[in-house]
JSON list of C-alpha atoms in Angstrom, two decimals:
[
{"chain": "A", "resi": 1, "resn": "UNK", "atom": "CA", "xyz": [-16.57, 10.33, -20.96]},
{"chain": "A", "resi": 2, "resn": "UNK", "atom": "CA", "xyz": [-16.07, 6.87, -20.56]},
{"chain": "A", "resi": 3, "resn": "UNK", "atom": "CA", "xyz": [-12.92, 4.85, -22.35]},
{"chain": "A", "resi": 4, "resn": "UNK", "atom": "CA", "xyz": [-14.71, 2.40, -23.83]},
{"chain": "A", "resi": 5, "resn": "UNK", "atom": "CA", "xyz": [-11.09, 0.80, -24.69]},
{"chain": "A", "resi": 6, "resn": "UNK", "atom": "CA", "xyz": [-10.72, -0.35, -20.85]},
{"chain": "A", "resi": 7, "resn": "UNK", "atom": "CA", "xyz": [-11.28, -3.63, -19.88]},
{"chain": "A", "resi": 8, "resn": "UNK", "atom": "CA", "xyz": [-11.43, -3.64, -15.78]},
{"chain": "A", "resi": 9, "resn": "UNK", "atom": "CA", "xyz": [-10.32, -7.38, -15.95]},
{"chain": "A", "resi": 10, "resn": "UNK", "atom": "CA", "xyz": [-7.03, -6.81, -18.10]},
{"chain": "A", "resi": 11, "resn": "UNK", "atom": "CA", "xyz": [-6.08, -3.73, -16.52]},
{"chain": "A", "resi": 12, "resn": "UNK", "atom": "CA", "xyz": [-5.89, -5.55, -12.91]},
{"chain": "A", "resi": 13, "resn": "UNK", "atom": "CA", "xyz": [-3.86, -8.66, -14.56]},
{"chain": "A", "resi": 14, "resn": "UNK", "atom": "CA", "xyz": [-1.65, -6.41, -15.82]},
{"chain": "A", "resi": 15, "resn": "UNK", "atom": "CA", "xyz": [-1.34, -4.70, -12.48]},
{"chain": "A", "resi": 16, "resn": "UNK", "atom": "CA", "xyz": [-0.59, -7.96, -10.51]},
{"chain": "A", "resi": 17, "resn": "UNK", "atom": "CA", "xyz": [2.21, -8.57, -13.40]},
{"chain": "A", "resi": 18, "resn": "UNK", "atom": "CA", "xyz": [3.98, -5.49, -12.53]},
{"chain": "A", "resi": 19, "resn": "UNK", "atom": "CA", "xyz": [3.83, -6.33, -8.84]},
{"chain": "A", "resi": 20, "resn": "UNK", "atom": "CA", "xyz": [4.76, -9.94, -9.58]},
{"chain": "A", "resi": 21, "resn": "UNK", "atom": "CA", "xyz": [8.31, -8.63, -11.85]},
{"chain": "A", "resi": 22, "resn": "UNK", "atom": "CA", "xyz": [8.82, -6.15, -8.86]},
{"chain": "A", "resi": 23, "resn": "UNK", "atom": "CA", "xyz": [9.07, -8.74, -6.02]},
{"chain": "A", "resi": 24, "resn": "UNK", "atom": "CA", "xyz": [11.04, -11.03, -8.74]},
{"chain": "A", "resi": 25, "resn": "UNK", "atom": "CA", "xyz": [13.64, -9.38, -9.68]},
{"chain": "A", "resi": 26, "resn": "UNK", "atom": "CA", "xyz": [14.22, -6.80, -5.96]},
{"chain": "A", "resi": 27, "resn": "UNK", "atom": "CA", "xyz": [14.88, -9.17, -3.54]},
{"chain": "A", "resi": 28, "resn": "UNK", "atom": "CA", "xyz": [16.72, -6.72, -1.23]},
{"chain": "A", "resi": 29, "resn": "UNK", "atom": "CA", "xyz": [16.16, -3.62, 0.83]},
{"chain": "A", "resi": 30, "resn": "UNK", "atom": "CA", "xyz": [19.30, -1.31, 1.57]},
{"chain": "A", "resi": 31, "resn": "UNK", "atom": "CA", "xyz": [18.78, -0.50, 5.00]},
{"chain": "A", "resi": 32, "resn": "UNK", "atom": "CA", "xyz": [21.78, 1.45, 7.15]},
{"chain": "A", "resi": 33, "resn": "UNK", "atom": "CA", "xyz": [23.84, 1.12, 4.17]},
{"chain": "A", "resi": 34, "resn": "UNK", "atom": "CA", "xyz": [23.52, -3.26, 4.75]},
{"chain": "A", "resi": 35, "resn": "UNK", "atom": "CA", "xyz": [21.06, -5.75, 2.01]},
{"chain": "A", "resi": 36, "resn": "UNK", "atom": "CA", "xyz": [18.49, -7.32, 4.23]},
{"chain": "A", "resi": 37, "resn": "UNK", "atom": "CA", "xyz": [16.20, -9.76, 1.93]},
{"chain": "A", "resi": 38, "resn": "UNK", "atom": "CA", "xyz": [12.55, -8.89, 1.21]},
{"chain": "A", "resi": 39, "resn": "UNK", "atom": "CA", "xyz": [9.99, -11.86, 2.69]},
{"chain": "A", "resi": 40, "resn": "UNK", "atom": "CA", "xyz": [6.36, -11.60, 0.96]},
{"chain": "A", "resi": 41, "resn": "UNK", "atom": "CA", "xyz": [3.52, -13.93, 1.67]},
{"chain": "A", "resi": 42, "resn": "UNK", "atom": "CA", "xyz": [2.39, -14.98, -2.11]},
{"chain": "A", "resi": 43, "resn": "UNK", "atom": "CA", "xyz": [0.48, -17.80, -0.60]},
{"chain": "A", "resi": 44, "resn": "UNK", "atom": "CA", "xyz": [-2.68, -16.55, 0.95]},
{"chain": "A", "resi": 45, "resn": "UNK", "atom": "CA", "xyz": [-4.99, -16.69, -2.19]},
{"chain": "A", "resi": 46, "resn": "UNK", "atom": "CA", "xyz": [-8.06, -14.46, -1.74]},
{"chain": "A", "resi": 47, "resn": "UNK", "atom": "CA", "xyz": [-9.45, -13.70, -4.81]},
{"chain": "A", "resi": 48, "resn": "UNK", "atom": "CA", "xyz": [-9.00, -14.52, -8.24]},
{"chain": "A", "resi": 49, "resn": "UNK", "atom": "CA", "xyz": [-6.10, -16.08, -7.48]},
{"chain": "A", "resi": 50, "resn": "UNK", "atom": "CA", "xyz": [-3.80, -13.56, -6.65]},
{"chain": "A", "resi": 51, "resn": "UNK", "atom": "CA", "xyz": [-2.70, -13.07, -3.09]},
{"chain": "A", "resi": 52, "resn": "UNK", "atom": "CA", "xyz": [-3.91, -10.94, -0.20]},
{"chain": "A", "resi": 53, "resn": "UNK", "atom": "CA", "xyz": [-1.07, -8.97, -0.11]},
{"chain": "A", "resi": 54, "resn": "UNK", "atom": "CA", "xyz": [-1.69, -7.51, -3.66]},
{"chain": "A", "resi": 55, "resn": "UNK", "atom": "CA", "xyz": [-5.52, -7.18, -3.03]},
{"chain": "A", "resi": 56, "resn": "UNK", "atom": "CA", "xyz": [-4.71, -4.79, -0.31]},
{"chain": "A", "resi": 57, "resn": "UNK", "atom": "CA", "xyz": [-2.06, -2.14, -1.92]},
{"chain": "A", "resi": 58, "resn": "UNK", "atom": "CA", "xyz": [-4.68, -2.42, -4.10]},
{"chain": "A", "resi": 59, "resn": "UNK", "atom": "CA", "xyz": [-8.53, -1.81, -2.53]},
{"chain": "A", "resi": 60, "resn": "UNK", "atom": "CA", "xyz": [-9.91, 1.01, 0.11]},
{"chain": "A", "resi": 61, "resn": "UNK", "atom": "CA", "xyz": [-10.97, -0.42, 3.50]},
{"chain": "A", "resi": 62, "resn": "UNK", "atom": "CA", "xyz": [-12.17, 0.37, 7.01]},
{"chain": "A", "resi": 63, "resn": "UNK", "atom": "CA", "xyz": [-8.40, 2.73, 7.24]},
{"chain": "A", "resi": 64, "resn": "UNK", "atom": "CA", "xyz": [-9.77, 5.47, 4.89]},
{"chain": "A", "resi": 65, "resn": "UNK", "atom": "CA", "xyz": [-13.34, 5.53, 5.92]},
{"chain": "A", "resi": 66, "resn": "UNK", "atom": "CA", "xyz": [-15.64, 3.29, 5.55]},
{"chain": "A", "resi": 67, "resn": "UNK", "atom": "CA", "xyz": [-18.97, 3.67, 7.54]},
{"chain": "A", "resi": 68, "resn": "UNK", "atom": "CA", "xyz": [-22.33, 1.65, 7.43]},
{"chain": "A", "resi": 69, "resn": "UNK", "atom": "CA", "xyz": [-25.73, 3.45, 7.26]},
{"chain": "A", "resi": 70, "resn": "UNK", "atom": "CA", "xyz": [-29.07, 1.92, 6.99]},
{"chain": "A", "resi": 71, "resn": "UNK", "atom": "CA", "xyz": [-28.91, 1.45, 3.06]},
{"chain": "A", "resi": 72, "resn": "UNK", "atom": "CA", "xyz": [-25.64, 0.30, 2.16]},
{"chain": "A", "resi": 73, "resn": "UNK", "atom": "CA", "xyz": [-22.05, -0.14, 3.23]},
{"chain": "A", "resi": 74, "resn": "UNK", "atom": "CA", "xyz": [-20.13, 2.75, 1.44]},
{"chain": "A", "resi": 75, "resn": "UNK", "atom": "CA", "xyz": [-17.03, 4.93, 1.87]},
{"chain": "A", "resi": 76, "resn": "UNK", "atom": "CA", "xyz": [-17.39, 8.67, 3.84]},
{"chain": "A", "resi": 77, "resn": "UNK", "atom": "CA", "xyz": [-16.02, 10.56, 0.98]},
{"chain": "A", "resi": 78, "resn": "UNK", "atom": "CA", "xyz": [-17.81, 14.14, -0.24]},
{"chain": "A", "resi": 79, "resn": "UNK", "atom": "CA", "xyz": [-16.08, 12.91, -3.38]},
{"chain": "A", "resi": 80, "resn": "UNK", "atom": "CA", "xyz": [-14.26, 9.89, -4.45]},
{"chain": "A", "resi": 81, "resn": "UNK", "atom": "CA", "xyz": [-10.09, 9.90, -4.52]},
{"chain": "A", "resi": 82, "resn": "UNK", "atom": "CA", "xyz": [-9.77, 10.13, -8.03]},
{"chain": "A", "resi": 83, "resn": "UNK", "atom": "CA", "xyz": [-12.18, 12.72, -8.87]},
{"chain": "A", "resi": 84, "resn": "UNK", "atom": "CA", "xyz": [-9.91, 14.20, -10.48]},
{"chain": "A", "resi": 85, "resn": "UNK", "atom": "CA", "xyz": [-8.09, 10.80, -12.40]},
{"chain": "A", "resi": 86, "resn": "UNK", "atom": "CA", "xyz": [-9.23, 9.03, -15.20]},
{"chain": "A", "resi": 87, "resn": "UNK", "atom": "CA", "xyz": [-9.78, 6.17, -13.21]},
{"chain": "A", "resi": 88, "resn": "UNK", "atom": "CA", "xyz": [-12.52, 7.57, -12.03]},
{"chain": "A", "resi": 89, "resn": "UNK", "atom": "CA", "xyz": [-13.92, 7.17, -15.59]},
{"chain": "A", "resi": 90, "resn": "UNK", "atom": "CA", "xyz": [-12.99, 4.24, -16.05]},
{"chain": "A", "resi": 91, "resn": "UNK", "atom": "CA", "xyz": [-14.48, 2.34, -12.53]},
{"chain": "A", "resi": 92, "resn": "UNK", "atom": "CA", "xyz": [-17.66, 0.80, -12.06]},
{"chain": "A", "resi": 93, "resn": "UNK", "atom": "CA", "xyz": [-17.51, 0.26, -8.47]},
{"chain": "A", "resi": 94, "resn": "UNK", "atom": "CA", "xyz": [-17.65, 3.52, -6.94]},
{"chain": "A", "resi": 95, "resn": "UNK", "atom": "CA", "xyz": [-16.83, 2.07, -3.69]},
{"chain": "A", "resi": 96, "resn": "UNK", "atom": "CA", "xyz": [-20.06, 0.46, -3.12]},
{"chain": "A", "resi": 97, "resn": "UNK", "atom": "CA", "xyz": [-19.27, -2.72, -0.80]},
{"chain": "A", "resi": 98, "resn": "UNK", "atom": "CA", "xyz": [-22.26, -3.99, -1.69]},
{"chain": "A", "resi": 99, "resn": "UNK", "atom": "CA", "xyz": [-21.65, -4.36, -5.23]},
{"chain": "A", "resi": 100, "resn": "UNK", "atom": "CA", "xyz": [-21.48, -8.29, -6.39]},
{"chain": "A", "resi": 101, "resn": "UNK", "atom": "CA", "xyz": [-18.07, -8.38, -8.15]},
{"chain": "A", "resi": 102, "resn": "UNK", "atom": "CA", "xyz": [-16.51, -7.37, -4.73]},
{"chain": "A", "resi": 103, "resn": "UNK", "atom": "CA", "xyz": [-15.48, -10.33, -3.03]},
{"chain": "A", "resi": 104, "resn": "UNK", "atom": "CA", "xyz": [-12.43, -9.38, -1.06]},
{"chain": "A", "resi": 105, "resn": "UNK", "atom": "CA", "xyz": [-12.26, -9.62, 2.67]},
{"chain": "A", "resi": 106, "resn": "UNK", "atom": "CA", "xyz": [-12.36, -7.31, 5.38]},
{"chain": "A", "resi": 107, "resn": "UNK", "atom": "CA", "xyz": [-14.99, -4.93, 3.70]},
{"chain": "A", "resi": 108, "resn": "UNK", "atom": "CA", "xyz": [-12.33, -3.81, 0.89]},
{"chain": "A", "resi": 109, "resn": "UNK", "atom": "CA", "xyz": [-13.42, -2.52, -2.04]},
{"chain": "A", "resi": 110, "resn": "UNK", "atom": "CA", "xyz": [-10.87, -2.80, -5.19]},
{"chain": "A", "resi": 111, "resn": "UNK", "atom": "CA", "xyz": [-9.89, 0.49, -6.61]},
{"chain": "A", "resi": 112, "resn": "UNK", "atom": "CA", "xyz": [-8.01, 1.24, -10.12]},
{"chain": "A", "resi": 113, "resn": "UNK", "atom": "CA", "xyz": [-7.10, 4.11, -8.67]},
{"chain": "A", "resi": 114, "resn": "UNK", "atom": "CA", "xyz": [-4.49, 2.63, -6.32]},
{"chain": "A", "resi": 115, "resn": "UNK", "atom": "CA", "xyz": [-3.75, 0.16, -8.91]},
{"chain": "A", "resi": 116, "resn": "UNK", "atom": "CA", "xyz": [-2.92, 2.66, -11.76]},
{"chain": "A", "resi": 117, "resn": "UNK", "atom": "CA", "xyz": [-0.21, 3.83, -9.13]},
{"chain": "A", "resi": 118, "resn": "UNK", "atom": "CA", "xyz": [1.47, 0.55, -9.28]},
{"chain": "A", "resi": 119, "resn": "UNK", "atom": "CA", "xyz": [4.99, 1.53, -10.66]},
{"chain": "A", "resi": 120, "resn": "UNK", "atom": "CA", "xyz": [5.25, 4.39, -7.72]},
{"chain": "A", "resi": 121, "resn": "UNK", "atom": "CA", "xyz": [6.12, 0.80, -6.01]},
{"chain": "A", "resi": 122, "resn": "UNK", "atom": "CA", "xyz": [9.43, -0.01, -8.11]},
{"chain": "A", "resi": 123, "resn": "UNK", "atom": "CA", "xyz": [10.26, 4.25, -8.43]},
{"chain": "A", "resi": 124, "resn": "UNK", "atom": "CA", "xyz": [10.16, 4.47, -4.62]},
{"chain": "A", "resi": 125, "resn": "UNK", "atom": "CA", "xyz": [12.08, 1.15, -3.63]},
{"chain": "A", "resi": 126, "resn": "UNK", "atom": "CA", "xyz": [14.79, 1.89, -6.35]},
{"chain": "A", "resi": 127, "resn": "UNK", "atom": "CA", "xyz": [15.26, 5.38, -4.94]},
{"chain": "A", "resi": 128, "resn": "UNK", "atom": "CA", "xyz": [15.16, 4.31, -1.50]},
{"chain": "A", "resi": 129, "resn": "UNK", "atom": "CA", "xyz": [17.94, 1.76, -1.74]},
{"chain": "A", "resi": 130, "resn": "UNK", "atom": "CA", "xyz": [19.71, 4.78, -3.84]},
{"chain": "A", "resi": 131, "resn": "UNK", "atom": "CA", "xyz": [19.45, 6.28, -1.25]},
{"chain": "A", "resi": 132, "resn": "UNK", "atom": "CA", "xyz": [18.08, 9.24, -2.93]},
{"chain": "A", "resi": 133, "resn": "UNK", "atom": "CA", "xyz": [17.00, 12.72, -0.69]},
{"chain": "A", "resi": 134, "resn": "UNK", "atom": "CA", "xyz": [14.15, 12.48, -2.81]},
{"chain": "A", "resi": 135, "resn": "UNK", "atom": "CA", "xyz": [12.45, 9.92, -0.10]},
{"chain": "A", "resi": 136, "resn": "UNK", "atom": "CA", "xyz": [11.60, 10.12, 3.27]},
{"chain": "A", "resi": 137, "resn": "UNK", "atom": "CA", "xyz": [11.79, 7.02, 5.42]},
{"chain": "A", "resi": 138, "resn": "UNK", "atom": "CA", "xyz": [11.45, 6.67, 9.01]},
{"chain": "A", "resi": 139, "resn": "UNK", "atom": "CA", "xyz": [10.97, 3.84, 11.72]},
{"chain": "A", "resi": 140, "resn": "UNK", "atom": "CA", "xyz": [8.10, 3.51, 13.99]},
{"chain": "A", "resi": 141, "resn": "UNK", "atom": "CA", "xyz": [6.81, 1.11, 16.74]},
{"chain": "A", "resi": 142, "resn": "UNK", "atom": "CA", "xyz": [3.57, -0.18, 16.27]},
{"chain": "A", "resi": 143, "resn": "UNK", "atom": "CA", "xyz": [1.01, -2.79, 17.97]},
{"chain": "A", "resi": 144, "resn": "UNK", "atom": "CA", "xyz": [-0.40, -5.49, 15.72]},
{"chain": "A", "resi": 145, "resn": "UNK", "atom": "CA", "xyz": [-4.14, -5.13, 15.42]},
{"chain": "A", "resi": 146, "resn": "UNK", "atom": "CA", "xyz": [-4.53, -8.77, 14.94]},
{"chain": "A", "resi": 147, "resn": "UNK", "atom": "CA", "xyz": [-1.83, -10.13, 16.82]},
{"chain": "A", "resi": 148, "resn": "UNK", "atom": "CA", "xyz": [-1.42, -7.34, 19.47]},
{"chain": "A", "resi": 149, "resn": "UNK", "atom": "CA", "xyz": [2.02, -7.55, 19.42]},
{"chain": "A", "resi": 150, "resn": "UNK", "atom": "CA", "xyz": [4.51, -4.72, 19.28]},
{"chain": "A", "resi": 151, "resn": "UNK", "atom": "CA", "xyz": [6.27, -4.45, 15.98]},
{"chain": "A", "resi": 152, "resn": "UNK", "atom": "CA", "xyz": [8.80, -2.10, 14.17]},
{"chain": "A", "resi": 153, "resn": "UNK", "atom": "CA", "xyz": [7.85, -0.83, 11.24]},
{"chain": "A", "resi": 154, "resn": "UNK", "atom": "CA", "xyz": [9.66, 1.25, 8.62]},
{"chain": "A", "resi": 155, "resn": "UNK", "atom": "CA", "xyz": [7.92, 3.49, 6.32]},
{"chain": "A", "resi": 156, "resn": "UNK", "atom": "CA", "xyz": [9.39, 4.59, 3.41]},
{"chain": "A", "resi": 157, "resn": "UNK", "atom": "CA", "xyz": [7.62, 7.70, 1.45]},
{"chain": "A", "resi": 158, "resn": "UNK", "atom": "CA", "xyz": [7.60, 9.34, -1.91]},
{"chain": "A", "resi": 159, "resn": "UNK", "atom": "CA", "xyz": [6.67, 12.23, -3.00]},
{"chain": "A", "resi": 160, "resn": "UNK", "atom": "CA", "xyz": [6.75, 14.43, -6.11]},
{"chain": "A", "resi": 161, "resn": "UNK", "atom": "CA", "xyz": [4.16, 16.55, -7.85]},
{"chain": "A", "resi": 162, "resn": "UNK", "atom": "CA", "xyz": [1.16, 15.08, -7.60]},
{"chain": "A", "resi": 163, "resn": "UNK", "atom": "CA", "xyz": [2.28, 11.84, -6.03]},
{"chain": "A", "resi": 164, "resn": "UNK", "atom": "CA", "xyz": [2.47, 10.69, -2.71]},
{"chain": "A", "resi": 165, "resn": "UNK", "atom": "CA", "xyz": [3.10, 6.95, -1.64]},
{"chain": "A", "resi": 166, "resn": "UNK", "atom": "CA", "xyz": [4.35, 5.00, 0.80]},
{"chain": "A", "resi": 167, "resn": "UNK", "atom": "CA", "xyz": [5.17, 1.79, 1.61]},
{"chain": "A", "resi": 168, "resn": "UNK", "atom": "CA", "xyz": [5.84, -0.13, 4.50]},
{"chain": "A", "resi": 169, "resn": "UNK", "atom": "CA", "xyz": [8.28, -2.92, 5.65]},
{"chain": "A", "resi": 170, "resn": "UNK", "atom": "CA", "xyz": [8.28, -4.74, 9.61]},
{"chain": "A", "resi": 171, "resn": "UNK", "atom": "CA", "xyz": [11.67, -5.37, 10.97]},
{"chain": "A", "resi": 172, "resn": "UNK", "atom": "CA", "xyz": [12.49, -9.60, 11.10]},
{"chain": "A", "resi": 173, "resn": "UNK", "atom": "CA", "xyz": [15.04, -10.48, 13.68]},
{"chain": "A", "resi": 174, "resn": "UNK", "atom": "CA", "xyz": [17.57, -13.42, 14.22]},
{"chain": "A", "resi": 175, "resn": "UNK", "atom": "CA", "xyz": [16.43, -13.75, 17.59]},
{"chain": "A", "resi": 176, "resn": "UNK", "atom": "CA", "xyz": [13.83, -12.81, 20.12]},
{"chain": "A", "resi": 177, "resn": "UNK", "atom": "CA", "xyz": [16.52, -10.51, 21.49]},
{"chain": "A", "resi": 178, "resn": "UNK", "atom": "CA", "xyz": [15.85, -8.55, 18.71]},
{"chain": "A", "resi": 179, "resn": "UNK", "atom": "CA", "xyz": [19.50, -7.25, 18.29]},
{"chain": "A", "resi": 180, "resn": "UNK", "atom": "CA", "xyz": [19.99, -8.49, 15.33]},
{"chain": "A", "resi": 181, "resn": "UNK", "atom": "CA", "xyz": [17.83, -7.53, 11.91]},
{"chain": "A", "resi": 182, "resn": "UNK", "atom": "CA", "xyz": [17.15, -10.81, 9.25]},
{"chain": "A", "resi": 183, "resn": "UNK", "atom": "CA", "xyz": [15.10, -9.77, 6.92]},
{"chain": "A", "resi": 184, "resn": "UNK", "atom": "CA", "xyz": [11.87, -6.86, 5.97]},
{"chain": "A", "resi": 185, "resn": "UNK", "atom": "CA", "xyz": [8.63, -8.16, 5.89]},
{"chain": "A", "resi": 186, "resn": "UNK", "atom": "CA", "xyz": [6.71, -6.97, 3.10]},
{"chain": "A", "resi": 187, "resn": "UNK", "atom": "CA", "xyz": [3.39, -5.09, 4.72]},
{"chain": "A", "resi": 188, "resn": "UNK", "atom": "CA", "xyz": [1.61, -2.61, 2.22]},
{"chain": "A", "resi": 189, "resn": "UNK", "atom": "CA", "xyz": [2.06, 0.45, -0.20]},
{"chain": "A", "resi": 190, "resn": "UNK", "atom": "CA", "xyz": [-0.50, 2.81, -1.88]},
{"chain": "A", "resi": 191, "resn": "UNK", "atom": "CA", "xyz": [-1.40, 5.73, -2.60]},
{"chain": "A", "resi": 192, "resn": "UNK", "atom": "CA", "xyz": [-1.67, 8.57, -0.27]},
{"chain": "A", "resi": 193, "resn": "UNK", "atom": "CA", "xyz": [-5.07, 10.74, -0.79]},
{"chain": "A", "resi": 194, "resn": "UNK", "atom": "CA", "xyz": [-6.51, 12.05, 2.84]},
{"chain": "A", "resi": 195, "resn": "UNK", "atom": "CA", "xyz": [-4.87, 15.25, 4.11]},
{"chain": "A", "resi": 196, "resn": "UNK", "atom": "CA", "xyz": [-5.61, 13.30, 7.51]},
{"chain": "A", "resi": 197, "resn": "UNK", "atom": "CA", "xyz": [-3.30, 10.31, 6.91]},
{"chain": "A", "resi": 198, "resn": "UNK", "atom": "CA", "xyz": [-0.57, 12.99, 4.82]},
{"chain": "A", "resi": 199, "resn": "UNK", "atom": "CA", "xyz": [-0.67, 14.46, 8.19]},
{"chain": "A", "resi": 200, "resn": "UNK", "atom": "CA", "xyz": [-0.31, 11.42, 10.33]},
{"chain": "A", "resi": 201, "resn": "UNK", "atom": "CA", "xyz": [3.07, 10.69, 8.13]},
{"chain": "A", "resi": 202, "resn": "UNK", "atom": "CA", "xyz": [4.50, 14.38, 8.28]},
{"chain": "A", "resi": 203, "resn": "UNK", "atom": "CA", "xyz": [4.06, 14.08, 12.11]},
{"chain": "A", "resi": 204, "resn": "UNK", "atom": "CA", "xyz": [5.47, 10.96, 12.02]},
{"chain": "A", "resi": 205, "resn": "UNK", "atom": "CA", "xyz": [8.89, 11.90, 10.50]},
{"chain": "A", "resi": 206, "resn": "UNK", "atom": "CA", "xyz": [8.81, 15.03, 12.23]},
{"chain": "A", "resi": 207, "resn": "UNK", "atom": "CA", "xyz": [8.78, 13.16, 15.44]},
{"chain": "A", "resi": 208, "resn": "UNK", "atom": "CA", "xyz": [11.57, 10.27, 14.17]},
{"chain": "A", "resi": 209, "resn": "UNK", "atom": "CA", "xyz": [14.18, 13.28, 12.54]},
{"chain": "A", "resi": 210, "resn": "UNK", "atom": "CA", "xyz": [14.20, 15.11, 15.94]},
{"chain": "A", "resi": 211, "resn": "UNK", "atom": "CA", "xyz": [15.41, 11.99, 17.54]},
{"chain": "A", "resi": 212, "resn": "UNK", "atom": "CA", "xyz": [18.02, 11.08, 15.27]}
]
C-alpha cells in the first residue's frame, strides 16, 4: 500500500541534511591509532544543487547492473533491492533511466532505498574510529577508471542483522613518495544488496587478514 504521507522531494532534503551534519561535525578518520582529516568535494553541483558525491551514495549505476535492451535503459534485477523495504512503496522510479525526473549523470538512477540507509554512514564511521570489532576494514590497491592511476583505497564495512554497508576512503599523501599519509579522500558508501559484490568484499578481507 502506498504511504500517501511521503513526499519523495522532502525525504531526499532531509537525506542530504544528515549527510551535510555528518561531514560537519567528523572531520577525522582514526586510522593506525593516528587522526588523518576527511577531504570531500562539496563543489561539483550535479543536480538540484547538491553535490555529486551525495548523488552517488545515493543512486544505482552501471556497478550493480545496468544493461540496455531495445526498449529502455533499465537495471538486470529479477526483483528490485528493496523488495522487501518500504521504500519500495514509497518510489516511483523503479529504476527506469528513462524516466524524466532522472537527471543525474553517468546513467544513475536515484534510489530511496540507499538513501533511507543514510545514518549506517555516521553508525559505521563512529564505530570505526572506536575502533569497534564490530567493523571490518581493510586496504586495497586499485586503478582509477577515469584517471587510470593506481590508488589505495580503504574500505571500511558494517554489518549487523539485516545491514550491510560500506564505505570507502583513498589514501592522500605528503609527497609523491607516498611514505607519508595527509589526509582520506572521501569516495562513496551505500548499501550492500548483491550476494556478488558481498562476495567481492568477503574475498577481499579474506585476502588483506592473511597478510597482516
Amino acid at each position: 500500500m502506498e504511504n500517501n504521507n511521503f513526499d519523495y522531494n522532502t525525504f531526499v532534503d532531509e537525506t542530504y541534511e544528515k549527510f551535510k551534519e555528518y561531514f560537519t561535525n567528523n572531520k577525522t578518520l582514526k586510522y593506525n591509532n593516528v587522526e588523518y582529516p576527511i577531504i570531500i568535494n562539496t563543489n561539483d553541483l550535479e543536480f538540484d544543487d547538491k553535490p555529486r558525491i551525495f548523488w552517488h551514495i545515493c543512486s544505482l549505476g552501471e556497478e550493480n547492473g545496468i544493461y540496455f535492451d531495445s526498449y529502455k535503459k533499465r537495471l538486470k534485477f529479477s526483483v528490485f533491492p528493496c523488495i522487501n523495504h518500504i521504500s519500495s512503496v514509497n518510489c516511483k522510479l523503479q529504476c527506469n533511466l528513462e524516466d524524466e525526473n532522472i537527471q543525474l549523470k553517468d546513467n544513475r538512477v536515484p534510489c530511496i532505498y540507499r538513501m533511507s540507509k543514510i545514518d549506517n554512514l555516521k553508525i559505521a564511521m563512529d564505530l570505526f574510529n572506536e575502533q569497534s570489532n564490530q567493523i571490518k576494514w581493510w586496504t586495497k590497491k586499485e586503478t582509477s577508471n577515469k584517471s587510470k592511476k593506481n590508488k589505495k583505497m580503504l574500505k571500511i564495512r558494517y554489518t549487523k542483522a539485516l545491514e550491510d554497508y560500506v564505505i570507502m576512503f583513498e589514501f592522500r599523501y605528503t609527497d609523491a613518495s607516498k611514505n607519508q599519509i595527509s589526509k582520506f579522500q572521501f569516495v562513496t558508501a551505500y548499501q550492500i544488496f548483491d550476494n556478488n559484490t558481498k562476495k567481492r568484499f568477503d574475498n577481499e578481507y579474506i585476502e588483506f587478514s592473511s597478510k597482516t
